[in-house]
Amino acid sequence: MKLSNARSLATALMVGFAGAAVADDIKANSDAKVAAPFDIVESRISIDKDYAIFQMRVRADAGAEKPAATGKFEGSNVYAYVWPTSLDSAEVGFEKGQGIVALAVTYHPDFDDGAKGGKNRDHWHPHWVVLAKDQSCGGGLKVIDVPKDAKPKLPDNWPGAPLLIDSPDYPTKLSGDMVEVRVPLSKLAGLKSVSFDAVAAGLKVNANLHAPLLCVADVFKVASGNLSLPGKPVLK
């Protein structure tokens, strides 16, 4: 299951940032070629008092399909429901202007990356990630690496992996056809005016543990079809 457009995910995303059309929620036609748990049919962000509620609706069985365990970190797989956004990386605790900020709900049975040594390999859980173009990755994007001995600004819930990744403890639920994450607005006021899209994807850890360490390898579906970031939050 890969992005059918000849352009890479990275190219499509950069085009999307250049000219996003404004809408509220995002609706997509069902596609029988995509597995039901990744066949995105709708996505929205709702502002409800102190929370931004990220929702992604699929054809059926959200979270039911998970990557098989390999028994080792190197070469292992990650499945993810991802909301690429227009947020600046400084808004989620990194240095300013580092790349494409996305909220991702992930499952990876071969390793833990919870904050402060937390265990999370056995359940779906949220991350903020910062992405950049890398043509060596199947989807044209990587999670940005932290070079050895570099000391960039990192968020409080950075899990210690050499990546621009955060492991916040946001309430996350996958049930029926819905993926939902509740993000507090107290430190993320920018969410009230963010532009967003929705993507289902597979990522892969480099088998040699070299940079790029974590690639976007497969794109199962893009809600907008072209990553134009058409979504805008709605008030509940």
PDB file of C-alpha atoms in Angstrom:
ATOM      1  CA  MET A   1       0.000   0.000   0.000  1.00  0.00           C
ATOM      2  CA  LYS A   2       1.829   3.067  -1.227  1.00  0.00           C
ATOM      3  CA  LEU A   3       0.995   6.588  -2.310  1.00  0.00           C
ATOM      4  CA  SER A   4      -0.308   6.141  -5.857  1.00  0.00           C
ATOM      5  CA  ASN A   5       0.775   9.598  -7.017  1.00  0.00           C
ATOM      6  CA  ALA A   6       4.184   9.543  -8.693  1.00  0.00           C
ATOM      7  CA  ARG A   7       5.372  12.362  -6.434  1.00  0.00           C
ATOM      8  CA  SER A   8       6.851  11.369  -3.090  1.00  0.00           C
ATOM      9  CA  LEU A   9       5.053  12.195   0.125  1.00  0.00           C
ATOM     10  CA  ALA A  10       7.650  14.885   0.793  1.00  0.00           C
ATOM     11  CA  THR A  11       7.038  16.607  -2.539  1.00  0.00           C
ATOM     12  CA  ALA A  12       3.285  16.501  -2.074  1.00  0.00           C
ATOM     13  CA  LEU A  13       3.589  17.931   1.418  1.00  0.00           C
ATOM     14  CA  MET A  14       5.755  20.838   0.294  1.00  0.00           C
ATOM     15  CA  VAL A  15       3.256  21.613  -2.461  1.00  0.00           C
ATOM     16  CA  GLY A  16       0.516  21.505   0.155  1.00  0.00           C
ATOM     17  CA  PHE A  17       2.251  24.045   2.380  1.00  0.00           C
ATOM     18  CA  ALA A  18       2.689  26.345  -0.590  1.00  0.00           C
ATOM     19  CA  GLY A  19      -1.021  26.630  -1.324  1.00  0.00           C
ATOM     20  CA  ALA A  20      -3.439  25.165   1.178  1.00  0.00           C
ATOM     21  CA  ALA A  21      -7.133  25.629   0.570  1.00  0.00           C
ATOM     22  CA  VAL A  22      -9.071  26.357   3.765  1.00  0.00           C
ATOM     23  CA  ALA A  23     -11.806  23.998   4.909  1.00  0.00           C
ATOM     24  CA  ASP A  24     -12.972  22.636   8.245  1.00  0.00           C
ATOM     25  CA  ASP A  25     -12.922  18.861   8.477  1.00  0.00           C
ATOM     26  CA  ILE A  26     -11.506  16.707   5.671  1.00  0.00           C
ATOM     27  CA  LYS A  27     -13.614  14.087   3.919  1.00  0.00           C
ATOM     28  CA  ALA A  28     -12.290  11.375   1.594  1.00  0.00           C
ATOM     29  CA  ASN A  29     -13.875   8.674  -0.535  1.00  0.00           C
ATOM     30  CA  SER A  30     -13.386   5.122   0.668  1.00  0.00           C
ATOM     31  CA  ASP A  31     -10.818   3.111  -1.300  1.00  0.00           C
ATOM     32  CA  ALA A  32     -11.206  -0.679  -1.381  1.00  0.00           C
ATOM     33  CA  LYS A  33      -7.520  -1.003  -2.335  1.00  0.00           C
ATOM     34  CA  VAL A  34      -6.544   0.290   1.117  1.00  0.00           C
ATOM     35  CA  ALA A  35      -6.906  -1.955   4.175  1.00  0.00           C
ATOM     36  CA  ALA A  36      -9.965  -0.861   6.171  1.00  0.00           C
ATOM     37  CA  PRO A  37      -8.000   0.197   9.314  1.00  0.00           C
ATOM     38  CA  PHE A  38      -5.995   2.673   7.173  1.00  0.00           C
ATOM     39  CA  ASP A  39      -8.717   3.770   4.737  1.00  0.00           C
ATOM     40  CA  ILE A  40      -9.207   7.324   6.027  1.00  0.00           C
ATOM     41  CA  VAL A  41     -12.655   8.717   5.238  1.00  0.00           C
ATOM     42  CA  GLU A  42     -12.714  11.782   7.490  1.00  0.00           C
ATOM     43  CA  SER A  43     -10.504  13.831   9.796  1.00  0.00           C
ATOM     44  CA  ARG A  44     -11.107  16.819  12.008  1.00  0.00           C
ATOM     45  CA  ILE A  45      -9.717  18.856  14.895  1.00  0.00           C
ATOM     46  CA  SER A  46     -12.314  20.194  17.316  1.00  0.00           C
ATOM     47  CA  ILE A  47     -11.599  22.858  19.908  1.00  0.00           C
ATOM     48  CA  ASP A  48     -13.505  21.975  23.079  1.00  0.00           C
ATOM     49  CA  LYS A  49     -12.757  24.320  25.980  1.00  0.00           C
ATOM     50  CA  ASP A  50      -9.206  23.401  27.077  1.00  0.00           C
ATOM     51  CA  TYR A  51      -8.529  20.681  24.489  1.00  0.00           C
ATOM     52  CA  ALA A  52      -7.920  20.244  20.783  1.00  0.00           C
ATOM     53  CA  ILE A  53      -9.465  16.894  19.869  1.00  0.00           C
ATOM     54  CA  PHE A  54      -7.733  15.246  16.898  1.00  0.00           C
ATOM     55  CA  GLN A  55      -9.963  12.692  15.179  1.00  0.00           C
ATOM     56  CA  MET A  56      -9.376  10.410  12.205  1.00  0.00           C
ATOM     57  CA  ARG A  57     -12.188   8.125  10.995  1.00  0.00           C
ATOM     58  CA  VAL A  58     -11.363   5.065   8.909  1.00  0.00           C
ATOM     59  CA  ARG A  59     -13.565   2.583   7.037  1.00  0.00           C
ATOM     60  CA  ALA A  60     -13.454   0.090   9.928  1.00  0.00           C
ATOM     61  CA  ASP A  61     -11.365  -1.413  12.740  1.00  0.00           C
ATOM     62  CA  ALA A  62      -9.113   1.497  13.712  1.00  0.00           C
ATOM     63  CA  GLY A  63      -5.873   0.154  15.147  1.00  0.00           C
ATOM     64  CA  ALA A  64      -6.663  -3.463  14.324  1.00  0.00           C
ATOM     65  CA  GLU A  65      -3.750  -3.870  11.908  1.00  0.00           C
ATOM     66  CA  LYS A  66      -0.350  -3.793  13.605  1.00  0.00           C
ATOM     67  CA  PRO A  67       3.184  -4.507  12.403  1.00  0.00           C
ATOM     68  CA  ALA A  68       4.563  -7.956  13.123  1.00  0.00           C
ATOM     69  CA  ALA A  69       7.254  -8.131  15.792  1.00  0.00           C
ATOM     70  CA  THR A  70      10.741  -8.845  14.480  1.00  0.00           C
ATOM     71  CA  GLY A  71      12.446  -9.367  17.834  1.00  0.00           C
ATOM     72  CA  LYS A  72      14.928  -6.553  17.358  1.00  0.00           C
ATOM     73  CA  PHE A  73      14.988  -2.772  17.088  1.00  0.00           C
ATOM     74  CA  GLU A  74      17.010  -2.441  13.880  1.00  0.00           C
ATOM     75  CA  GLY A  75      14.871  -3.005  10.798  1.00  0.00           C
ATOM     76  CA  SER A  76      11.632  -3.009  12.793  1.00  0.00           C
ATOM     77  CA  ASN A  77       8.378  -1.459  11.604  1.00  0.00           C
ATOM     78  CA  VAL A  78       6.051   1.240  12.906  1.00  0.00           C
ATOM     79  CA  TYR A  79       2.435   1.844  11.867  1.00  0.00           C
ATOM     80  CA  ALA A  80       1.081   5.359  12.337  1.00  0.00           C
ATOM     81  CA  TYR A  81      -1.952   7.588  12.020  1.00  0.00           C
ATOM     82  CA  VAL A  82      -0.455  11.011  11.344  1.00  0.00           C
ATOM     83  CA  TRP A  83      -1.718  14.603  11.291  1.00  0.00           C
ATOM     84  CA  PRO A  84       0.846  16.791   9.439  1.00  0.00           C
ATOM     85  CA  THR A  85       0.346  20.386  10.578  1.00  0.00           C
ATOM     86  CA  SER A  86       1.439  23.956   9.971  1.00  0.00           C
ATOM     87  CA  LEU A  87       2.769  24.294  13.539  1.00  0.00           C
ATOM     88  CA  ASP A  88       6.305  25.557  14.030  1.00  0.00           C
ATOM     89  CA  SER A  89       8.632  23.106  15.774  1.00  0.00           C
ATOM     90  CA  ALA A  90       9.217  25.647  18.580  1.00  0.00           C
ATOM     91  CA  GLU A  91       5.567  25.288  19.581  1.00  0.00           C
ATOM     92  CA  VAL A  92       6.122  21.645  20.574  1.00  0.00           C
ATOM     93  CA  GLY A  93       9.423  22.160  22.403  1.00  0.00           C
ATOM     94  CA  PHE A  94      12.126  22.010  19.717  1.00  0.00           C
ATOM     95  CA  GLU A  95      14.229  24.725  18.075  1.00  0.00           C
ATOM     96  CA  LYS A  96      12.329  27.037  15.756  1.00  0.00           C
ATOM     97  CA  GLY A  97      11.950  26.203  12.064  1.00  0.00           C
ATOM     98  CA  GLN A  98      13.255  22.643  12.193  1.00  0.00           C
ATOM     99  CA  GLY A  99      10.802  20.979   9.799  1.00  0.00           C
ATOM    100  CA  ILE A 100       7.276  19.642   9.388  1.00  0.00           C
ATOM    101  CA  VAL A 101       5.533  19.117  12.733  1.00  0.00           C
ATOM    102  CA  ALA A 102       3.127  16.188  12.906  1.00  0.00           C
ATOM    103  CA  LEU A 103       1.097  14.485  15.614  1.00  0.00           C
ATOM    104  CA  ALA A 104       1.379  10.727  15.187  1.00  0.00           C
ATOM    105  CA  VAL A 105      -0.401   7.841  16.906  1.00  0.00           C
ATOM    106  CA  THR A 106       1.959   4.885  16.565  1.00  0.00           C
ATOM    107  CA  TYR A 107       2.334   1.173  17.280  1.00  0.00           C
ATOM    108  CA  HIS A 108       5.719  -0.596  17.267  1.00  0.00           C
ATOM    109  CA  PRO A 109       6.034  -3.953  19.067  1.00  0.00           C
ATOM    110  CA  ASP A 110       9.847  -4.125  19.038  1.00  0.00           C
ATOM    111  CA  PHE A 111      10.830  -1.130  21.175  1.00  0.00           C
ATOM    112  CA  ASP A 112       9.655   1.343  23.805  1.00  0.00           C
ATOM    113  CA  ASP A 113       9.943   5.110  23.394  1.00  0.00           C
ATOM    114  CA  GLY A 114       7.890   6.465  26.252  1.00  0.00           C
ATOM    115  CA  ALA A 115       9.022   9.531  28.180  1.00  0.00           C
ATOM    116  CA  LYS A 116      11.406   8.947  31.071  1.00  0.00           C
ATOM    117  CA  GLY A 117      11.803   5.252  30.237  1.00  0.00           C
ATOM    118  CA  GLY A 118       8.086   4.574  29.904  1.00  0.00           C
ATOM    119  CA  LYS A 119       6.912   1.325  28.280  1.00  0.00           C
ATOM    120  CA  ASN A 120       4.612   1.689  25.282  1.00  0.00           C
ATOM    121  CA  ARG A 121       5.415  -1.077  22.793  1.00  0.00           C
ATOM    122  CA  ASP A 122       2.181  -2.922  23.561  1.00  0.00           C
ATOM    123  CA  HIS A 123      -0.332  -0.159  22.769  1.00  0.00           C
ATOM    124  CA  TRP A 124      -1.065   2.702  20.396  1.00  0.00           C
ATOM    125  CA  HIS A 125       0.345   5.976  21.724  1.00  0.00           C
ATOM    126  CA  PRO A 126       0.958   9.589  20.603  1.00  0.00           C
ATOM    127  CA  HIS A 127       4.103  11.445  19.570  1.00  0.00           C
ATOM    128  CA  TRP A 128       5.020  14.814  18.187  1.00  0.00           C
ATOM    129  CA  VAL A 129       7.584  14.292  15.431  1.00  0.00           C
ATOM    130  CA  VAL A 130       9.485  16.719  13.213  1.00  0.00           C
ATOM    131  CA  LEU A 131       9.846  15.552   9.612  1.00  0.00           C
ATOM    132  CA  ALA A 132      12.159  16.537   6.773  1.00  0.00           C
ATOM    133  CA  LYS A 133      12.644  15.477   3.164  1.00  0.00           C
ATOM    134  CA  ASP A 134      14.973  12.561   2.524  1.00  0.00           C
ATOM    135  CA  GLN A 135      14.895  10.818  -0.839  1.00  0.00           C
ATOM    136  CA  SER A 136      16.571   7.715   0.593  1.00  0.00           C
ATOM    137  CA  CYS A 137      13.273   6.988   2.367  1.00  0.00           C
ATOM    138  CA  GLY A 138      10.489   5.247   0.463  1.00  0.00           C
ATOM    139  CA  GLY A 139       7.987   7.987   1.308  1.00  0.00           C
ATOM    140  CA  GLY A 140      10.534  10.771   0.819  1.00  0.00           C
ATOM    141  CA  LEU A 141      10.432  11.848   4.478  1.00  0.00           C
ATOM    142  CA  LYS A 142      12.278  11.006   7.675  1.00  0.00           C
ATOM    143  CA  VAL A 143      11.954  11.864  11.333  1.00  0.00           C
ATOM    144  CA  ILE A 144      14.847  14.302  11.787  1.00  0.00           C
ATOM    145  CA  ASP A 145      17.942  12.762  13.385  1.00  0.00           C
ATOM    146  CA  VAL A 146      19.850  14.292  16.295  1.00  0.00           C
ATOM    147  CA  PRO A 147      23.549  14.032  15.397  1.00  0.00           C
ATOM    148  CA  LYS A 148      25.947  12.524  17.913  1.00  0.00           C
ATOM    149  CA  ASP A 149      27.199  15.097  20.439  1.00  0.00           C
ATOM    150  CA  ALA A 150      24.625  17.674  19.252  1.00  0.00           C
ATOM    151  CA  LYS A 151      22.685  19.457  21.991  1.00  0.00           C
ATOM    152  CA  PRO A 152      19.504  20.820  20.376  1.00  0.00           C
ATOM    153  CA  LYS A 153      16.588  22.139  22.363  1.00  0.00           C
ATOM    154  CA  LEU A 154      14.317  19.192  23.217  1.00  0.00           C
ATOM    155  CA  PRO A 155      10.905  18.914  24.912  1.00  0.00           C
ATOM    156  CA  ASP A 156      10.462  17.661  28.463  1.00  0.00           C
ATOM    157  CA  ASN A 157       9.021  14.350  27.251  1.00  0.00           C
ATOM    158  CA  TRP A 158      11.799  13.565  24.766  1.00  0.00           C
ATOM    159  CA  PRO A 159      12.263   9.778  25.101  1.00  0.00           C
ATOM    160  CA  GLY A 160      16.047   9.746  24.623  1.00  0.00           C
ATOM    161  CA  ALA A 161      16.067   8.473  21.029  1.00  0.00           C
ATOM    162  CA  PRO A 162      18.403  10.438  18.690  1.00  0.00           C
ATOM    163  CA  LEU A 163      15.407  11.927  16.876  1.00  0.00           C
ATOM    164  CA  LEU A 164      13.252  15.060  17.016  1.00  0.00           C
ATOM    165  CA  ILE A 165      10.432  13.226  18.767  1.00  0.00           C
ATOM    166  CA  ASP A 166       8.312  13.907  21.840  1.00  0.00           C
ATOM    167  CA  SER A 167       6.302  11.386  23.877  1.00  0.00           C
ATOM    168  CA  PRO A 168       3.494  13.333  25.565  1.00  0.00           C
ATOM    169  CA  ASP A 169       0.969  11.528  27.729  1.00  0.00           C
ATOM    170  CA  TYR A 170      -2.137  12.647  25.818  1.00  0.00           C
ATOM    171  CA  PRO A 171      -5.383  10.676  26.225  1.00  0.00           C
ATOM    172  CA  THR A 172      -5.558   8.486  23.118  1.00  0.00           C
ATOM    173  CA  LYS A 173      -8.345   6.130  22.052  1.00  0.00           C
ATOM    174  CA  LEU A 174      -8.853   3.821  19.071  1.00  0.00           C
ATOM    175  CA  SER A 175     -12.319   2.323  18.929  1.00  0.00           C
ATOM    176  CA  GLY A 176     -14.571   1.185  16.102  1.00  0.00           C
ATOM    177  CA  ASP A 177     -13.739   3.380  13.143  1.00  0.00           C
ATOM    178  CA  MET A 178     -12.172   6.259  15.108  1.00  0.00           C
ATOM    179  CA  VAL A 179      -8.706   7.346  16.219  1.00  0.00           C
ATOM    180  CA  GLU A 180      -8.860  10.175  18.778  1.00  0.00           C
ATOM    181  CA  VAL A 181      -6.260  12.184  20.690  1.00  0.00           C
ATOM    182  CA  ARG A 182      -7.047  14.943  23.199  1.00  0.00           C
ATOM    183  CA  VAL A 183      -4.289  17.586  23.230  1.00  0.00           C
ATOM    184  CA  PRO A 184      -4.355  20.230  25.997  1.00  0.00           C
ATOM    185  CA  LEU A 185      -4.276  23.804  24.706  1.00  0.00           C
ATOM    186  CA  SER A 186      -2.464  25.204  27.739  1.00  0.00           C
ATOM    187  CA  LYS A 187       0.947  25.148  25.997  1.00  0.00           C
ATOM    188  CA  LEU A 188      -0.201  24.867  22.379  1.00  0.00           C
ATOM    189  CA  ALA A 189      -2.295  27.930  21.641  1.00  0.00           C
ATOM    190  CA  GLY A 190      -1.255  27.633  17.986  1.00  0.00           C
ATOM    191  CA  LEU A 191      -3.566  24.660  17.572  1.00  0.00           C
ATOM    192  CA  LYS A 192      -6.547  27.020  17.436  1.00  0.00           C
ATOM    193  CA  SER A 193      -5.514  28.252  13.993  1.00  0.00           C
ATOM    194  CA  VAL A 194      -3.469  25.311  12.668  1.00  0.00           C
ATOM    195  CA  SER A 195      -3.855  23.834   9.185  1.00  0.00           C
ATOM    196  CA  PHE A 196      -3.684  20.051   8.978  1.00  0.00           C
ATOM    197  CA  ASP A 197      -4.076  16.900   6.921  1.00  0.00           C
ATOM    198  CA  ALA A 198      -4.382  13.207   7.799  1.00  0.00           C
ATOM    199  CA  VAL A 199      -2.176  10.324   6.694  1.00  0.00           C
ATOM    200  CA  ALA A 200      -1.939   6.602   7.437  1.00  0.00           C
ATOM    201  CA  ALA A 201       1.622   5.378   7.011  1.00  0.00           C
ATOM    202  CA  GLY A 202       4.263   2.802   7.782  1.00  0.00           C
ATOM    203  CA  LEU A 203       7.699   3.779   9.067  1.00  0.00           C
ATOM    204  CA  LYS A 204      10.842   1.694   9.299  1.00  0.00           C
ATOM    205  CA  VAL A 205      13.908   1.745  11.547  1.00  0.00           C
ATOM    206  CA  ASN A 206      17.172   1.671   9.582  1.00  0.00           C
ATOM    207  CA  ALA A 207      18.552  -1.890   9.615  1.00  0.00           C
ATOM    208  CA  ASN A 208      22.068  -0.474  10.150  1.00  0.00           C
ATOM    209  CA  LEU A 209      20.960   2.063  12.769  1.00  0.00           C
ATOM    210  CA  HIS A 210      22.452   4.885  10.703  1.00  0.00           C
ATOM    211  CA  ALA A 211      20.902   8.213   9.755  1.00  0.00           C
ATOM    212  CA  PRO A 212      18.214   8.433   8.682  1.00  0.00           C
ATOM    213  CA  LEU A 213      17.268   6.292  11.650  1.00  0.00           C
ATOM    214  CA  LEU A 214      13.496   6.373  11.073  1.00  0.00           C
ATOM    215  CA  CYS A 215      12.024   6.689   7.569  1.00  0.00           C
ATOM    216  CA  VAL A 216       8.492   7.098   6.296  1.00  0.00           C
ATOM    217  CA  ALA A 217       8.593   3.938   4.180  1.00  0.00           C
ATOM    218  CA  ASP A 218       5.000   3.397   2.997  1.00  0.00           C
ATOM    219  CA  VAL A 219       2.041   5.736   2.645  1.00  0.00           C
ATOM    220  CA  PHE A 220      -1.253   3.894   2.917  1.00  0.00           C
ATOM    221  CA  LYS A 221      -3.565   6.875   2.381  1.00  0.00           C
ATOM    222  CA  VAL A 222      -3.619  10.693   2.427  1.00  0.00           C
ATOM    223  CA  ALA A 223      -7.002  12.141   3.413  1.00  0.00           C
ATOM    224  CA  SER A 224      -6.842  15.169   1.120  1.00  0.00           C
ATOM    225  CA  GLY A 225      -5.316  13.148  -1.708  1.00  0.00           C
ATOM    226  CA  ASN A 226      -2.557  15.717  -2.231  1.00  0.00           C
ATOM    227  CA  LEU A 227      -1.440  16.854   1.235  1.00  0.00           C
ATOM    228  CA  SER A 228      -2.786  20.353   0.737  1.00  0.00           C
ATOM    229  CA  LEU A 229      -3.396  20.694   4.503  1.00  0.00           C
ATOM    230  CA  PRO A 230      -7.020  21.751   3.948  1.00  0.00           C
ATOM    231  CA  GLY A 231      -8.227  21.130   7.492  1.00  0.00           C
ATOM    232  CA  LYS A 232      -8.911  23.881  10.027  1.00  0.00           C
ATOM    233  CA  PRO A 233     -10.104  23.412  13.613  1.00  0.00           C
ATOM    234  CA  VAL A 234     -13.790  23.832  14.423  1.00  0.00           C
ATOM    235  CA  LEU A 235     -15.317  24.999  17.696  1.00  0.00           C
ATOM    236  CA  LYS A 236     -17.550  22.478  19.418  1.00  0.00           C
TER     237      LYS A 236
END
